[in-house]
mmCIF file of C-alpha atoms in Angstrom:
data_model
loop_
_atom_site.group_PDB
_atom_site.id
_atom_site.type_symbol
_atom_site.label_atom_id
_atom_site.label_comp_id
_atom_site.label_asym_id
_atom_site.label_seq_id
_atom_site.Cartn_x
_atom_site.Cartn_y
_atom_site.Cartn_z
ATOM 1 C CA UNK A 1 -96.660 -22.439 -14.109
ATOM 2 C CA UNK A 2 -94.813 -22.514 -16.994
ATOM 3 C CA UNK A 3 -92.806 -19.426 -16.342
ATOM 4 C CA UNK A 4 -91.537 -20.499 -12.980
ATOM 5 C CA UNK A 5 -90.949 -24.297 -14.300
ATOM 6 C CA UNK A 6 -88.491 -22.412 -17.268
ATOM 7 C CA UNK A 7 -86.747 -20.145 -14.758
ATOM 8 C CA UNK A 8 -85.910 -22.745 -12.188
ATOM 9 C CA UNK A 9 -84.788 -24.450 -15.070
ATOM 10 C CA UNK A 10 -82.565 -21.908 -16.090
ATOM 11 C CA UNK A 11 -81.435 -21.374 -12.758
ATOM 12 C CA UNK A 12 -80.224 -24.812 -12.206
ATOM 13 C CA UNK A 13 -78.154 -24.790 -15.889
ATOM 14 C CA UNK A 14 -76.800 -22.080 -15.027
ATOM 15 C CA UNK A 15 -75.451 -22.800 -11.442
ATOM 16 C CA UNK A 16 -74.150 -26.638 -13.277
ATOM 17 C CA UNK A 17 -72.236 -24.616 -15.506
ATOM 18 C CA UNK A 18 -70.844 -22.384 -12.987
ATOM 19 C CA UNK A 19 -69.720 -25.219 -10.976
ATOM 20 C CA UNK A 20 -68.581 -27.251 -13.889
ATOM 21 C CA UNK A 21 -66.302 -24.002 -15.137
ATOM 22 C CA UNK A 22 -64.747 -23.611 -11.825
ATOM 23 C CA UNK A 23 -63.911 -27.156 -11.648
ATOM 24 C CA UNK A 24 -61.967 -26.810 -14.972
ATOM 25 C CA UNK A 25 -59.763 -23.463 -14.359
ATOM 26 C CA UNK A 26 -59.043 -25.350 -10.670
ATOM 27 C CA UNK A 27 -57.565 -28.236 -12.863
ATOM 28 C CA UNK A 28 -56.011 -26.068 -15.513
ATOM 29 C CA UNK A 29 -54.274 -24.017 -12.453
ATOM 30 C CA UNK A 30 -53.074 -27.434 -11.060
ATOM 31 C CA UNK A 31 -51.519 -28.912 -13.992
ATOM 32 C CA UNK A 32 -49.400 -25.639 -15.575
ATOM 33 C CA UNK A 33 -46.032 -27.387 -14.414
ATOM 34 C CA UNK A 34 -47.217 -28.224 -10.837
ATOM 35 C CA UNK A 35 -46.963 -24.864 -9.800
ATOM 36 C CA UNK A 36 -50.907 -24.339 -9.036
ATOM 37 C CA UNK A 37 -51.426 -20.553 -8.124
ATOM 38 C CA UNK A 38 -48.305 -19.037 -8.481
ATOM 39 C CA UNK A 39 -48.968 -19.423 -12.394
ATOM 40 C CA UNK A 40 -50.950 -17.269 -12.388
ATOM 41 C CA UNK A 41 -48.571 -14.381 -11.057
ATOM 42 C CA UNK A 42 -46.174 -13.223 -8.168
ATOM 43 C CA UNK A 43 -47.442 -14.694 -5.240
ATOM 44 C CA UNK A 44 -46.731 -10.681 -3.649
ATOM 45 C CA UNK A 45 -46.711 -7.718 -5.283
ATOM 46 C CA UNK A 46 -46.209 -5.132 -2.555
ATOM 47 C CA UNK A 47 -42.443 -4.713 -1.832
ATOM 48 C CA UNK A 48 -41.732 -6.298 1.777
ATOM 49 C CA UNK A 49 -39.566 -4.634 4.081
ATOM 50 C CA UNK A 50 -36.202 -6.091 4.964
ATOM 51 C CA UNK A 51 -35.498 -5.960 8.502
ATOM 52 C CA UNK A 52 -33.433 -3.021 9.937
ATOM 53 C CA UNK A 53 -29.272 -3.747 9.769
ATOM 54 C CA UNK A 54 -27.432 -1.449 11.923
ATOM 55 C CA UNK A 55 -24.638 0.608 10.814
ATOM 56 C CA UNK A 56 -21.151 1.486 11.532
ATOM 57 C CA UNK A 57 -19.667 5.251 11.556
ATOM 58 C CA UNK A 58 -16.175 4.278 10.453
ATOM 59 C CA UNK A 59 -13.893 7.255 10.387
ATOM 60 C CA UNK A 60 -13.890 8.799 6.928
ATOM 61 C CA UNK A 61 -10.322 9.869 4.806
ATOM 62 C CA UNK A 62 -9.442 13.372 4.957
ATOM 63 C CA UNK A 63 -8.509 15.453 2.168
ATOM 64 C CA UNK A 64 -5.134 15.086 0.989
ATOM 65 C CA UNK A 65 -2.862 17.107 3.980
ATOM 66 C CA UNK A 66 0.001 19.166 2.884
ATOM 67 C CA UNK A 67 2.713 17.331 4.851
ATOM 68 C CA UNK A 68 5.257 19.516 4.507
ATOM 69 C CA UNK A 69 3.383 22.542 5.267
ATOM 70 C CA UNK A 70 1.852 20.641 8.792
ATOM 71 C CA UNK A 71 5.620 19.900 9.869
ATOM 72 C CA UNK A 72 6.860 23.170 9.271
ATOM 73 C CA UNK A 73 4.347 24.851 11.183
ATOM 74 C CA UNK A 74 3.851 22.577 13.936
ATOM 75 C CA UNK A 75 5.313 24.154 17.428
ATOM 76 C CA UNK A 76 6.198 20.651 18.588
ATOM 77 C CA UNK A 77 8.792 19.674 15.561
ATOM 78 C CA UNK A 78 12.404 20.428 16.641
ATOM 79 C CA UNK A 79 14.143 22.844 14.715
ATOM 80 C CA UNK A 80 16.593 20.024 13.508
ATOM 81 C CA UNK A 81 13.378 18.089 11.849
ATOM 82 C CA UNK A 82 13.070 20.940 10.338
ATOM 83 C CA UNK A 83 15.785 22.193 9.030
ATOM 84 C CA UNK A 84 16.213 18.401 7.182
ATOM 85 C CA UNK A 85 12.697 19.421 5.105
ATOM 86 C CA UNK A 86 14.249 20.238 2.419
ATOM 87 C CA UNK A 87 13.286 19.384 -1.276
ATOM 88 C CA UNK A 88 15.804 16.597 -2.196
ATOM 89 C CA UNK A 89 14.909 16.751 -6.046
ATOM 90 C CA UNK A 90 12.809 19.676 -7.468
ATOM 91 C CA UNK A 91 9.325 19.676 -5.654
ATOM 92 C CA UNK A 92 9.785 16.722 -3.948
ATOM 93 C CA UNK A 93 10.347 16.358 -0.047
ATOM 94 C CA UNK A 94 11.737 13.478 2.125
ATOM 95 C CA UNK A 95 7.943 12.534 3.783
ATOM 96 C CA UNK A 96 6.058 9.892 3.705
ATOM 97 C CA UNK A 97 2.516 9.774 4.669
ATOM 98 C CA UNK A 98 -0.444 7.568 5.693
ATOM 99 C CA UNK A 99 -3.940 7.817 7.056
ATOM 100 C CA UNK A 100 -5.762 5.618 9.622
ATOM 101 C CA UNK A 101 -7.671 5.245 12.004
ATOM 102 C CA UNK A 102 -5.736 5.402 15.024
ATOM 103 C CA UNK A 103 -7.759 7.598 17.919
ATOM 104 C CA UNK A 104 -11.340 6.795 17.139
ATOM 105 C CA UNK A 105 -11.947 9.939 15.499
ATOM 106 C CA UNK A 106 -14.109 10.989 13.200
ATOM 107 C CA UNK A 107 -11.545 11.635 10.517
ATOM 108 C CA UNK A 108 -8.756 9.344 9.819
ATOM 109 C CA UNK A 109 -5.341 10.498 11.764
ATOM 110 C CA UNK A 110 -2.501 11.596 9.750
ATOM 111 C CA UNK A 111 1.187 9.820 10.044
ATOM 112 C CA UNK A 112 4.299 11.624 8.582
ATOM 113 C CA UNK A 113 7.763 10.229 8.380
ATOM 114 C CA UNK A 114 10.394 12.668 8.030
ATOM 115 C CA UNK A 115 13.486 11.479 6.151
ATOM 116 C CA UNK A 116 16.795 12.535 4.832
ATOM 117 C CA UNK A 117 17.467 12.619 1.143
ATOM 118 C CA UNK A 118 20.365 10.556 1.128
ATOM 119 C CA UNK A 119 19.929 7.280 2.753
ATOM 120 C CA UNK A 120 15.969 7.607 3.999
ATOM 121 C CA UNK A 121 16.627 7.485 7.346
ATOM 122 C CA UNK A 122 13.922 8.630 9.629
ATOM 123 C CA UNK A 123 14.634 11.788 11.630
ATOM 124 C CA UNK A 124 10.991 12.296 13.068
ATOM 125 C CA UNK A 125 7.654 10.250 13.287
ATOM 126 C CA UNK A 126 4.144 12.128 14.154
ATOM 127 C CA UNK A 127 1.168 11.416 14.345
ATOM 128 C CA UNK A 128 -1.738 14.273 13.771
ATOM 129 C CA UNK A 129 -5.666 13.698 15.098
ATOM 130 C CA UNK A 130 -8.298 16.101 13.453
ATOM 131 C CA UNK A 131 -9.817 18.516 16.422
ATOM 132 C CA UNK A 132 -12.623 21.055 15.015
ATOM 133 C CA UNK A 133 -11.074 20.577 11.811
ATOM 134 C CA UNK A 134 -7.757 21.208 12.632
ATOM 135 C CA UNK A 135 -4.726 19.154 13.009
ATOM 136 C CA UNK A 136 -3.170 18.572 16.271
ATOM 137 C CA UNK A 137 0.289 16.696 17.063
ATOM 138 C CA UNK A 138 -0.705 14.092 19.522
ATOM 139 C CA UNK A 139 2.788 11.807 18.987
ATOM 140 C CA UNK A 140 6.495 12.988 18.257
ATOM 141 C CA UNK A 141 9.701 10.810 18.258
ATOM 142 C CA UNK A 142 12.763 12.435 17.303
ATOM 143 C CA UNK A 143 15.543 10.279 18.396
ATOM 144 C CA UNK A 144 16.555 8.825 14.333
ATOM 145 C CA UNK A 145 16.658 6.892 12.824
ATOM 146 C CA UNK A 146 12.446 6.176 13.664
ATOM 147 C CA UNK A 147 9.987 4.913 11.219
ATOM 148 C CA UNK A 148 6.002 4.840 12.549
ATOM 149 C CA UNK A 149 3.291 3.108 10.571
ATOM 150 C CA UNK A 150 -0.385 2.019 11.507
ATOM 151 C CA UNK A 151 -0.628 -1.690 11.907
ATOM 152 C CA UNK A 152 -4.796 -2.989 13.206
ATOM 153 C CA UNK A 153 -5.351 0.530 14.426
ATOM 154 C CA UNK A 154 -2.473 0.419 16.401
ATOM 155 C CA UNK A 155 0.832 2.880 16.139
ATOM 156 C CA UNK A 156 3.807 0.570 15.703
ATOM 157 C CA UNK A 157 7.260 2.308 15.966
ATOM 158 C CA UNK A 158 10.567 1.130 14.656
ATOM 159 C CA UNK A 159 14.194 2.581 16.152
ATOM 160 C CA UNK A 160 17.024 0.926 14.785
ATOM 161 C CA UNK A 161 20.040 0.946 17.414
ATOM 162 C CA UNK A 162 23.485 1.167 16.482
ATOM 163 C CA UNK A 163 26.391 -0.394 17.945
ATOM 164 C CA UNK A 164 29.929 1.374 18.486
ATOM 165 C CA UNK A 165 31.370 1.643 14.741
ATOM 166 C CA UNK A 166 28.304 0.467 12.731
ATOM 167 C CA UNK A 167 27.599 2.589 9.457
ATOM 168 C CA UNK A 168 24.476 3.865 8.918
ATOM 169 C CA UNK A 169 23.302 1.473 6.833
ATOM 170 C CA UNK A 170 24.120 -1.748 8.676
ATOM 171 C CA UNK A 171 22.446 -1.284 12.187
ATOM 172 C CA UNK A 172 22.786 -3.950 14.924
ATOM 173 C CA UNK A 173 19.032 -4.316 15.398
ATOM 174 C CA UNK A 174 16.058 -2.414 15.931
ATOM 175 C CA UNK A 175 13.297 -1.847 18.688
ATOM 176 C CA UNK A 176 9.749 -2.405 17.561
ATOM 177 C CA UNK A 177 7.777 -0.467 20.010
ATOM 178 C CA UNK A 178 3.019 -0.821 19.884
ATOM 179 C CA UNK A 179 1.239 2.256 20.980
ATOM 180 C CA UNK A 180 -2.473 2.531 21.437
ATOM 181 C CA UNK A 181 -4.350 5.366 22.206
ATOM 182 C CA UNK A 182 -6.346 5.260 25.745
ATOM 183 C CA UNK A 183 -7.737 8.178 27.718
ATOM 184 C CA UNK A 184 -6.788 10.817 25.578
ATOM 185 C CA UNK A 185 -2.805 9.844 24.465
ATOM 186 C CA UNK A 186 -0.844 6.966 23.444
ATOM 187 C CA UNK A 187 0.247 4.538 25.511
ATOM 188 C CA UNK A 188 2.880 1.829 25.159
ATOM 189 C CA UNK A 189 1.612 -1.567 24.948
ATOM 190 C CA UNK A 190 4.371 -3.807 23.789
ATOM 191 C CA UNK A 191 8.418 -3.374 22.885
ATOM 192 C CA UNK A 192 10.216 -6.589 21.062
ATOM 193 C CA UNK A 193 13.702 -6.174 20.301
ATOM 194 C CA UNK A 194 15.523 -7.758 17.095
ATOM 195 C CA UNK A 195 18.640 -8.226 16.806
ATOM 196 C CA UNK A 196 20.332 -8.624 12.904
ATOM 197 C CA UNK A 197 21.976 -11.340 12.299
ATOM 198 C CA UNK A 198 25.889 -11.422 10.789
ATOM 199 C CA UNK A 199 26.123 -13.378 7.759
ATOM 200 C CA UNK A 200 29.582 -12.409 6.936
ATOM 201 C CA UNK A 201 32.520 -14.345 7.366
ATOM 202 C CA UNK A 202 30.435 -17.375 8.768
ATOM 203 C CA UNK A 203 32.383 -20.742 8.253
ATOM 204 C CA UNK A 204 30.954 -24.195 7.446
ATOM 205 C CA UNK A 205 30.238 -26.524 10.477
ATOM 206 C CA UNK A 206 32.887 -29.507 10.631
ATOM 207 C CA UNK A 207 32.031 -32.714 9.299
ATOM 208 C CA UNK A 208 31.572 -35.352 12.630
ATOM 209 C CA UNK A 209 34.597 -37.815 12.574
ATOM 210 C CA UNK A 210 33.663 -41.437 11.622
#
């Protein structure tokens, strides 16, 4: 009798002092800074997946183009553009270039100004669109002086015009004409005319009489 009196003893001890010890690390988890389980560690260890973003295609820059060489070879540049591609001091050749995204491509398109040494007028605007990894003249203006540049994806084109006896570098105005491309070409979307104002010569208004 005495053996089973001592082990029930023992049993009940031992399940106070189990309850008594989890009482205690309950309260010692609850009072580490108020922060109860997360005291104890990260509250997830396994990495949790963000959700899926989608993501663009833009087109990417192409490789730096050899200007010069894609005017002078280009089939649809007059013979006039051409013979003003000249180097105007060593090496260096009237042209100015930019890249863009004007077609939707999958390479950026390619603009080149042509200009004369002297006074930088513009005596050609292009516009080249990658195709199979070759560059194909989809825009030519030739009547100078013509500056193009990208503006928003969009090709804006600037013709100064010239009245009877104005030197070349004092135009009258200018036409500011917005291509975009649709269905395969550019298309003209918008034309603004500016005209430059004269601020020679201008006399003071007369004072009103009292």
């Amino acid at each position: 009798m005495r053996g089973l009196t001592g082990t029930g003893t023992t049993r009940a001890a031992m399940t106070v002092t189990a309850v008594l010890a989890a009482a205690v690390l309950f309260v010692a988890g609850c009072g580490t800074g108020g922060t109860g389980t997360r005291d104890e560690g990260p509250a997830h260890a396994d990495p949790v997946a963000s959700p899926a973003t989608p993501t663009s295609s833009p087109s990417r820059p192409p490789d730096r183009v050899d200007a010069v060489r894609l005017i002078k070879a280009d089939p649809e540049v007059s013979t006039e553009v051409k013979r003003e591609l000249e180097p105007c001091v060593a090496d260096e050749y009237p042209v100015d270039v930019s890249y863009g995204s004007l077609t939707g491509g999958s390479v950026d398109d390619v603009v080149v100004n042509v200009l004369t040494c002297g006074d930088a007028v513009g005596v050609g605007s292009y516009v080249y669109r990658d195709q199979g990894g070759a560059y194909v003249n989809v825009f030519a203006a030739e009547e100078p002086p013509v500056y193009a540049e990208i503006d928003r994806g969009d090709l804006v084109v600037t013709k100064q015009v010239y009245d009877r006896g104005d030197p070349v570098s004092s135009p009258s105005g200018e036409n500011v004409i917005t291509y975009r491309w649709a269905a395969g070409r550019f298309a003209e979307k918008y034309r603004t005319h500016n005209d430059y104002g004269q601020v020679t010569g201008a006399q003071p208004a007369p004072a009103p009489a009292g």
